[in-house]
Structures are given as structure tokens and as C-alpha cells.
PDB file of C-alpha atoms in Angstrom:
ATOM      1  CA  LEU L 194       2.808 -14.185   4.101  1.00 45.00           C
ATOM      2  CA  GLU L 195       4.993 -17.189   3.291  1.00 43.00           C
ATOM      3  CA  GLY L 196       7.638 -15.276   1.429  1.00 50.00           C
ATOM      4  CA  GLY L 197       6.710 -11.618   1.594  1.00 63.00           C
ATOM      5  CA  ILE L 198       4.950  -9.451  -0.957  1.00 69.00           C
ATOM      6  CA  GLU L 199       4.309 -11.178  -4.277  1.00 68.00           C
ATOM      7  CA  THR L 200       6.011  -9.662  -7.307  1.00 71.00           C
ATOM      8  CA  GLY L 201       4.175  -9.208 -10.572  1.00 75.00           C
ATOM      9  CA  SER L 202       0.872  -8.641  -8.811  1.00 75.00           C
ATOM     10  CA  ILE L 203      -0.981  -6.173  -6.611  1.00 80.00           C
ATOM     11  CA  THR L 204      -1.142  -6.579  -2.862  1.00 79.00           C
ATOM     12  CA  GLU L 205      -3.709  -4.396  -1.149  1.00 82.00           C
ATOM     13  CA  VAL L 206      -3.694  -3.564   2.519  1.00 79.00           C
ATOM     14  CA  PHE L 207      -6.626  -1.849   4.171  1.00 79.00           C
ATOM     15  CA  GLY L 208      -7.576  -0.820   7.678  1.00 77.00           C
ATOM     16  CA  GLU L 209      -8.618   2.107   9.821  1.00 75.00           C
ATOM     17  CA  PHE L 210      -6.292   5.007  10.515  1.00 68.00           C
ATOM     18  CA  ARG L 211      -3.423   4.278  12.897  1.00 64.00           C
ATOM     19  CA  THR L 212      -3.227   0.614  11.981  1.00 68.00           C
ATOM     20  CA  GLY L 213       0.184   1.046  10.368  1.00 73.00           C
ATOM     21  CA  LYS L 214      -0.587   1.025   6.639  1.00 80.00           C
ATOM     22  CA  THR L 215       1.835   3.836   5.853  1.00 82.00           C
ATOM     23  CA  GLN L 216       4.430   2.426   8.260  1.00 80.00           C
ATOM     24  CA  LEU L 217       4.235  -0.857   6.408  1.00 80.00           C
ATOM     25  CA  CYS L 218       4.851   1.007   3.128  1.00 86.00           C
ATOM     26  CA  HIS L 219       7.876   2.754   4.592  1.00 88.00           C
ATOM     27  CA  THR L 220       9.282  -0.475   5.999  1.00 86.00           C
ATOM     28  CA  LEU L 221       8.872  -2.292   2.676  1.00 85.00           C
ATOM     29  CA  CYS L 222      10.640   0.542   0.821  1.00 89.00           C
ATOM     30  CA  VAL L 223      13.712  -0.245   2.880  1.00 89.00           C
ATOM     31  CA  THR L 224      13.521  -4.032   3.077  1.00 84.00           C
ATOM     32  CA  CYS L 225      13.127  -4.392  -0.709  1.00 85.00           C
ATOM     33  CA  GLN L 226      16.643  -2.954  -1.045  1.00 88.00           C
ATOM     34  CA  MET L 227      18.237  -5.610   1.128  1.00 85.00           C
ATOM     35  CA  PRO L 228      20.186  -8.555  -0.299  1.00 84.00           C
ATOM     36  CA  VAL L 229      18.082 -11.487  -1.438  1.00 77.00           C
ATOM     37  CA  THR L 230      19.804 -13.665   1.155  1.00 78.00           C
ATOM     38  CA  GLU L 231      18.346 -11.452   3.878  1.00 77.00           C
ATOM     39  CA  GLY L 232      14.850 -11.535   2.486  1.00 70.00           C
ATOM     40  CA  GLY L 233      15.188  -8.429   0.318  1.00 73.00           C
ATOM     41  CA  ALA L 234      14.858  -7.994  -3.411  1.00 79.00           C
ATOM     42  CA  GLU L 235      17.975  -5.921  -4.127  1.00 85.00           C
ATOM     43  CA  GLY L 236      15.908  -3.353  -5.944  1.00 87.00           C
ATOM     44  CA  LYS L 237      14.773   0.234  -5.633  1.00 91.00           C
ATOM     45  CA  ALA L 238      11.319   1.460  -4.688  1.00 90.00           C
ATOM     46  CA  ILE L 239       8.828   3.944  -6.118  1.00 91.00           C
ATOM     47  CA  TYR L 240       6.487   5.681  -3.682  1.00 91.00           C
ATOM     48  CA  ILE L 241       3.385   7.480  -4.948  1.00 90.00           C
ATOM     49  CA  ASP L 242       1.920   9.428  -2.070  1.00 90.00           C
ATOM     50  CA  THR L 243      -1.589  10.844  -2.273  1.00 89.00           C
ATOM     51  CA  GLU L 244      -2.070  11.935   1.315  1.00 86.00           C
ATOM     52  CA  GLY L 245       1.211  13.627   2.161  1.00 88.00           C
ATOM     53  CA  THR L 246       2.162  10.924   4.643  1.00 86.00           C
ATOM     54  CA  PHE L 247       5.655  10.154   3.341  1.00 88.00           C
ATOM     55  CA  ARG L 248       8.386  10.826   5.920  1.00 89.00           C
ATOM     56  CA  PRO L 249      12.018  10.589   4.760  1.00 88.00           C
ATOM     57  CA  GLN L 250      13.281  10.623   8.343  1.00 88.00           C
ATOM     58  CA  ARG L 251      11.172   7.555   9.074  1.00 87.00           C
ATOM     59  CA  LEU L 252      12.851   5.765   6.158  1.00 86.00           C
ATOM     60  CA  GLN L 253      16.249   6.660   7.565  1.00 89.00           C
ATOM     61  CA  ALA L 254      15.364   5.266  10.986  1.00 88.00           C
ATOM     62  CA  ILE L 255      14.144   2.023   9.398  1.00 86.00           C
ATOM     63  CA  ALA L 256      17.306   1.764   7.270  1.00 89.00           C
ATOM     64  CA  GLU L 257      19.461   2.062  10.394  1.00 88.00           C
ATOM     65  CA  ARG L 258      17.522  -0.731  12.013  1.00 86.00           C
ATOM     66  CA  PHE L 259      18.194  -3.040   9.063  1.00 84.00           C
ATOM     67  CA  GLY L 260      21.848  -2.026   8.842  1.00 88.00           C
ATOM     68  CA  LEU L 261      21.605  -0.075   5.597  1.00 88.00           C
ATOM     69  CA  ASP L 262      23.169   3.305   4.941  1.00 91.00           C
ATOM     70  CA  PRO L 263      20.275   5.752   5.547  1.00 89.00           C
ATOM     71  CA  SER L 264      21.261   8.203   2.812  1.00 90.00           C
ATOM     72  CA  VAL L 265      21.675   5.446   0.227  1.00 91.00           C
ATOM     73  CA  ALA L 266      18.373   3.900   1.270  1.00 90.00           C
ATOM     74  CA  LEU L 267      16.677   7.252   0.835  1.00 89.00           C
ATOM     75  CA  GLU L 268      18.228   7.761  -2.584  1.00 91.00           C
ATOM     76  CA  ASN L 269      16.851   4.418  -3.730  1.00 91.00           C
ATOM     77  CA  VAL L 270      13.274   5.499  -3.164  1.00 91.00           C
ATOM     78  CA  ALA L 271      11.758   7.527  -5.992  1.00 91.00           C
ATOM     79  CA  TYR L 272       9.066   9.670  -4.435  1.00 91.00           C
ATOM     80  CA  ALA L 273       6.155  11.473  -6.065  1.00 91.00           C
ATOM     81  CA  ARG L 274       3.225  13.294  -4.537  1.00 92.00           C
ATOM     82  CA  ALA L 275      -0.056  13.087  -6.447  1.00 91.00           C
ATOM     83  CA  HIS L 276      -2.471  15.993  -6.060  1.00 90.00           C
ATOM     84  CA  ASN L 277      -5.518  14.696  -7.888  1.00 90.00           C
ATOM     85  CA  SER L 278      -6.646  11.446  -9.440  1.00 86.00           C
ATOM     86  CA  GLU L 279      -5.616  12.453 -12.966  1.00 90.00           C
ATOM     87  CA  HIS L 280      -2.157  13.350 -11.748  1.00 92.00           C
ATOM     88  CA  GLN L 281      -2.040   9.979  -9.980  1.00 90.00           C
ATOM     89  CA  THR L 282      -2.628   8.184 -13.291  1.00 90.00           C
ATOM     90  CA  GLU L 283      -0.091  10.409 -15.076  1.00 90.00           C
ATOM     91  CA  LEU L 284       2.536   9.432 -12.523  1.00 90.00           C
ATOM     92  CA  LEU L 285       2.258   5.809 -13.623  1.00 89.00           C
ATOM     93  CA  LYS L 286       3.663   6.760 -17.029  1.00 91.00           C
ATOM     94  CA  LEU L 287       6.557   8.428 -15.286  1.00 90.00           C
ATOM     95  CA  ALA L 288       7.006   5.357 -13.101  1.00 91.00           C
ATOM     96  CA  ALA L 289       7.166   3.118 -16.170  1.00 91.00           C
ATOM     97  CA  ALA L 290       9.879   5.311 -17.649  1.00 91.00           C
ATOM     98  CA  ILE L 291      11.907   5.175 -14.439  1.00 89.00           C
ATOM     99  CA  MET L 292      11.484   1.432 -14.009  1.00 89.00           C
ATOM    100  CA  SER L 293      12.712   0.703 -17.504  1.00 89.00           C
ATOM    101  CA  GLN L 294      16.055   2.289 -16.621  1.00 88.00           C
ATOM    102  CA  ASP L 295      16.937   0.598 -13.356  1.00 89.00           C
ATOM    103  CA  ARG L 296      16.170  -2.394 -11.194  1.00 89.00           C
ATOM    104  CA  TYR L 297      13.055  -1.649  -9.199  1.00 90.00           C
ATOM    105  CA  ALA L 298      11.505  -4.185  -6.857  1.00 88.00           C
ATOM    106  CA  LEU L 299       8.596  -2.347  -5.319  1.00 87.00           C
ATOM    107  CA  MET L 300       5.969   0.213  -6.187  1.00 90.00           C
ATOM    108  CA  VAL L 301       3.869   1.689  -3.394  1.00 89.00           C
ATOM    109  CA  VAL L 302       0.677   3.700  -3.825  1.00 89.00           C
ATOM    110  CA  ASP L 303      -0.306   5.044  -0.445  1.00 84.00           C
ATOM    111  CA  SER L 304      -3.603   5.423  -0.679  1.00 80.00           C
ATOM    112  CA  ALA L 305      -4.748   4.261  -4.043  1.00 82.00           C
ATOM    113  CA  THR L 306      -8.287   5.422  -3.351  1.00 80.00           C
ATOM    114  CA  ALA L 307      -8.107   8.665  -1.345  1.00 84.00           C
ATOM    115  CA  LEU L 308      -8.020  11.046  -4.303  1.00 85.00           C
ATOM    116  CA  TYR L 309     -10.840   9.238  -6.050  1.00 84.00           C
ATOM    117  CA  ARG L 310     -12.959   9.759  -2.977  1.00 83.00           C
ATOM    118  CA  THR L 311     -12.337  13.488  -2.946  1.00 82.00           C
ATOM    119  CA  ASP L 312     -12.413  14.071  -6.713  1.00 82.00           C
ATOM    120  CA  TYR L 313     -15.675  12.235  -7.177  1.00 80.00           C
ATOM    121  CA  SER L 314     -18.133  12.729  -4.382  1.00 78.00           C
ATOM    122  CA  GLY L 315     -21.775  11.794  -4.235  1.00 74.00           C
ATOM    123  CA  ARG L 316     -23.665   8.919  -5.748  1.00 74.00           C
ATOM    124  CA  GLY L 317     -24.049  10.630  -9.125  1.00 77.00           C
ATOM    125  CA  GLU L 318     -20.342  10.386  -9.825  1.00 81.00           C
ATOM    126  CA  LEU L 319     -19.860   6.922  -8.439  1.00 77.00           C
ATOM    127  CA  SER L 320     -19.783   5.081 -11.765  1.00 81.00           C
ATOM    128  CA  GLU L 321     -17.335   7.609 -13.211  1.00 84.00           C
ATOM    129  CA  ARG L 322     -15.147   7.250 -10.139  1.00 83.00           C
ATOM    130  CA  GLN L 323     -15.177   3.461 -10.346  1.00 80.00           C
ATOM    131  CA  MET L 324     -14.320   3.625 -14.042  1.00 85.00           C
ATOM    132  CA  GLN L 325     -11.331   5.898 -13.464  1.00 87.00           C
ATOM    133  CA  LEU L 326     -10.212   3.787 -10.519  1.00 85.00           C
ATOM    134  CA  ALA L 327     -10.486   0.634 -12.614  1.00 85.00           C
ATOM    135  CA  GLN L 328      -8.351   2.216 -15.307  1.00 87.00           C
ATOM    136  CA  PHE L 329      -5.709   3.217 -12.762  1.00 88.00           C
ATOM    137  CA  LEU L 330      -5.624  -0.306 -11.324  1.00 85.00           C
ATOM    138  CA  ARG L 331      -5.396  -1.866 -14.787  1.00 88.00           C
ATOM    139  CA  GLN L 332      -2.329   0.230 -15.508  1.00 89.00           C
ATOM    140  CA  LEU L 333      -0.873  -0.755 -12.148  1.00 87.00           C
ATOM    141  CA  THR L 334      -1.428  -4.428 -12.950  1.00 87.00           C
ATOM    142  CA  ARG L 335       0.262  -3.949 -16.303  1.00 88.00           C
ATOM    143  CA  LEU L 336       3.286  -2.329 -14.639  1.00 87.00           C
ATOM    144  CA  ALA L 337       3.484  -5.153 -12.115  1.00 86.00           C
ATOM    145  CA  GLU L 338       3.470  -7.765 -14.861  1.00 86.00           C
ATOM    146  CA  GLU L 339       5.735  -5.913 -17.265  1.00 87.00           C
ATOM    147  CA  PHE L 340       8.473  -5.019 -14.787  1.00 87.00           C
ATOM    148  CA  GLY L 341       7.952  -7.868 -12.330  1.00 85.00           C
ATOM    149  CA  VAL L 342       7.731  -5.465  -9.418  1.00 87.00           C
ATOM    150  CA  ALA L 343       5.661  -5.986  -6.319  1.00 84.00           C
ATOM    151  CA  VAL L 344       2.867  -3.421  -6.248  1.00 87.00           C
ATOM    152  CA  PHE L 345       1.663  -2.537  -2.775  1.00 86.00           C
ATOM    153  CA  ILE L 346      -1.388  -0.300  -2.415  1.00 85.00           C
ATOM    154  CA  THR L 347      -3.190   0.951   0.655  1.00 85.00           C
ATOM    155  CA  ASN L 348      -6.907   1.514   0.944  1.00 81.00           C
ATOM    156  CA  GLN L 349      -9.168   3.086   3.508  1.00 75.00           C
ATOM    157  CA  VAL L 350     -12.203   1.541   5.091  1.00 69.00           C
ATOM    158  CA  VAL L 351     -15.694   2.913   5.511  1.00 67.00           C
ATOM    159  CA  ALA L 352     -18.350   1.887   7.959  1.00 63.00           C
ATOM    160  CA  ASN L 353     -20.332  -0.908   6.393  1.00 60.00           C
ATOM    161  CA  PRO L 354     -23.975   0.127   6.411  1.00 56.00           C
ATOM    162  CA  ASP L 355     -25.176  -3.460   5.898  1.00 55.00           C
ATOM    163  CA  GLY L 356     -23.085  -4.797   8.760  1.00 48.00           C
ATOM    164  CA  MET L 357     -24.633  -5.107  12.189  1.00 48.00           C
ATOM    165  CA  SER L 358     -22.935  -2.648  14.466  1.00 47.00           C
ATOM    166  CA  PHE L 359     -22.048  -5.392  16.936  1.00 46.00           C
ATOM    167  CA  ALA L 360     -20.555  -7.661  14.293  1.00 45.00           C
ATOM    168  CA  LYS L 361     -16.906  -8.559  14.663  1.00 51.00           C
ATOM    169  CA  ASP L 362     -15.868  -6.050  12.045  1.00 54.00           C
ATOM    170  CA  SER L 363     -18.307  -3.462  10.777  1.00 55.00           C
ATOM    171  CA  THR L 364     -15.976  -1.799   8.283  1.00 60.00           C
ATOM    172  CA  LYS L 365     -15.288  -2.644   4.676  1.00 65.00           C
ATOM    173  CA  PRO L 366     -12.617  -1.486   2.229  1.00 65.00           C
ATOM    174  CA  ILE L 367     -13.737   1.134  -0.271  1.00 61.00           C
ATOM    175  CA  GLY L 368     -13.524   0.723  -4.024  1.00 61.00           C
ATOM    176  CA  GLY L 369     -15.952  -2.175  -4.111  1.00 61.00           C
ATOM    177  CA  ASN L 370     -15.455  -5.094  -6.471  1.00 62.00           C
ATOM    178  CA  ILE L 371     -13.097  -3.187  -8.698  1.00 61.00           C
ATOM    179  CA  ILE L 372     -10.277  -3.185  -6.187  1.00 69.00           C
ATOM    180  CA  ALA L 373     -11.213  -6.673  -5.008  1.00 62.00           C
ATOM    181  CA  HIS L 374     -10.603  -8.072  -8.485  1.00 59.00           C
ATOM    182  CA  ALA L 375      -7.458  -6.082  -9.168  1.00 67.00           C
ATOM    183  CA  SER L 376      -5.669  -7.078  -5.971  1.00 67.00           C
ATOM    184  CA  THR L 377      -4.269 -10.571  -5.920  1.00 64.00           C
ATOM    185  CA  THR L 378      -3.666 -10.555  -2.197  1.00 72.00           C
ATOM    186  CA  ARG L 379      -5.694  -8.463   0.245  1.00 73.00           C
ATOM    187  CA  LEU L 380      -4.609  -7.868   3.804  1.00 77.00           C
ATOM    188  CA  ARG L 381      -6.710  -6.371   6.544  1.00 76.00           C
ATOM    189  CA  LEU L 382      -5.102  -4.483   9.395  1.00 76.00           C
ATOM    190  CA  ARG L 383      -6.833  -3.797  12.657  1.00 75.00           C
ATOM    191  CA  LYS L 384      -5.938  -2.663  16.128  1.00 74.00           C
ATOM    192  CA  GLY L 385      -4.991  -5.143  18.794  1.00 71.00           C
ATOM    193  CA  ARG L 386      -4.081  -4.610  22.451  1.00 74.00           C
ATOM    194  CA  GLY L 387      -1.953  -1.561  23.222  1.00 70.00           C
ATOM    195  CA  GLU L 388       0.464  -0.806  20.408  1.00 72.00           C
ATOM    196  CA  ASN L 389      -0.135  -4.168  18.803  1.00 75.00           C
ATOM    197  CA  ARG L 390      -1.908  -4.556  15.483  1.00 75.00           C
ATOM    198  CA  ILE L 391      -3.323  -7.603  13.760  1.00 76.00           C
ATOM    199  CA  CYS L 392      -2.911  -8.381  10.085  1.00 74.00           C
ATOM    200  CA  THR L 393      -5.336 -10.829   8.489  1.00 77.00           C
ATOM    201  CA  VAL L 394      -5.066 -12.456   5.090  1.00 76.00           C
ATOM    202  CA  PHE L 395      -8.439 -11.310   3.786  1.00 68.00           C
ATOM    203  CA  ASP L 396      -8.282 -12.734   0.286  1.00 76.00           C
ATOM    204  CA  SER L 397      -5.518 -14.648  -1.444  1.00 71.00           C
ATOM    205  CA  PRO L 398      -5.331 -17.313  -4.159  1.00 70.00           C
ATOM    206  CA  THR L 399      -2.571 -19.198  -2.373  1.00 65.00           C
ATOM    207  CA  LEU L 400      -2.670 -18.390   1.325  1.00 67.00           C
ATOM    208  CA  PRO L 401      -5.149 -19.639   3.886  1.00 69.00           C
ATOM    209  CA  GLU L 402      -6.894 -17.056   6.038  1.00 71.00           C
ATOM    210  CA  ALA L 403      -4.470 -16.375   8.843  1.00 68.00           C
ATOM    211  CA  ASP L 404      -3.628 -13.745  11.435  1.00 72.00           C
ATOM    212  CA  ALA L 405      -0.300 -12.249  12.431  1.00 70.00           C
ATOM    213  CA  GLN L 406       0.417  -9.742  15.154  1.00 72.00           C
ATOM    214  CA  TYR L 407       2.887  -6.898  14.832  1.00 69.00           C
ATOM    215  CA  ALA L 408       3.576  -3.547  16.428  1.00 73.00           C
ATOM    216  CA  VAL L 409       4.182  -0.080  15.016  1.00 73.00           C
ATOM    217  CA  GLY L 410       7.372   1.448  16.407  1.00 68.00           C
ATOM    218  CA  PRO L 411       9.583   4.432  15.629  1.00 68.00           C
ATOM    219  CA  GLN L 412      11.598   2.177  13.321  1.00 64.00           C
ATOM    220  CA  GLY L 413       8.670   0.923  11.317  1.00 64.00           C
ATOM    221  CA  ILE L 414       6.863  -2.374  11.686  1.00 71.00           C
ATOM    222  CA  CYS L 415       8.311  -4.661  14.330  1.00 68.00           C
ATOM    223  CA  ASP L 416       7.364  -7.774  16.290  1.00 64.00           C
ATOM    224  CA  ALA L 417       4.364  -7.601  18.587  1.00 63.00           C
ATOM    225  CA  GLN L 418       4.996  -6.733  22.203  1.00 64.00           C
ATOM    226  CA  ASP L 419       3.658  -8.991  24.930  1.00 63.00           C
TER     227      ASP L 419
END
């Protein structure tokens, strides 16, 4: 990504299940605490979890790999579980209060869209859902700009009904244009051979479209295996 996750803006990552979206979130929560000289941001992280996928023990394993004290690393991650989309928006106010008191480098929302899918189902509620989602993303953008943190959100994909089934990739991220406009950088994750995964720069103002391979291991995201 030529210098990691951009601060002051939203980076969105989307892909099917088991492509490592949550692992990437966990890994970033640790690496953002590292010294700037080692590619970190020397800041704390906020993790808003909507799907119950946060695993403290995974954070500890990742911290050990990067040579950080696991208990300190864990303490530097403020964690909140959101139970519905309204709660998810409320948590942003809490996040703003926390961020004004300490140096935070990263804010993760793992999955920004899941609760909106369950709270608003059916075509009749689509416009309401998109409106609420847009509001949530606007507040996220404001937090990113105000506190200069990197905001990292995950998104799920749905089968693309317009896409030919034999096309190279017949899935598309949900949330439509609203998420597309809110996210500065969009990354697509997909499965590669074996444990390997491929990350593609899907949309970015500064980066060319490019691929990178990685693997998902017990200690987070690591280099691809041959």
C-alpha cells in the first residue's frame, strides 16, 4: 500500500468469509502501537465489533510476534461490541470522547455493514438503510479528519446478480455507492492457492491497481507461502 493505512481517511476492505478481513483488523491493532521507526504509529486502537469476531488471545499472539508485551498491547485496544445499528452510531460518540483524551492511531469497524443488513431487510427499507449507513460513514469520516486516525472498516460481499457467473469475480461489496464514496481506499480480498489470499487495490486516488499475496496464520497476517 506504499506506506500502510492512510490516516485521516477511511480504508475499506471487503471480501468473502475466510479471506482474513478480521485477521487484518487484529494485526493492524497491534502494528499501529509499534514505534514509527518500525512502521507503526505509536498510538492506541479502537475496535468496534458488530459480529462478535474479536479475539483477545489472537491479539496477544500477534503482539508476541512483533515483540510487544501482549498484556500492554491488549490494554491499548479499546473494544466495544455493537448490538444494533443505532448502538453502532452511538459508539462513535463514545469513541470521540476516548480519542480526545489519548493518542489513538487507528479505529476499526469490523463489519461496518453487517448490522445494517440485519436491521433493515427487504427492498422497502433499502433507502432508510442507506440513509442511516451514510450518516454513520459521515461521522466516521469526521472522526478520521478531526483526530487524524486511520479508519479501517470491513464490508461483506454479495453475489452480483448482474455479473455473469463465469466472470472473474461475480461478487460485489454491499452498501452500494454510499460506501464507495465514503472510503478513500478500497481493498478487495480473495482466496488464492491453499492458505494464501490475494489483496487487490480496488479503488484509490493515489495507488495504481495492484495485487499482493499474503497468508492468514495463527499470528495474524503474514507473508504468502510458496
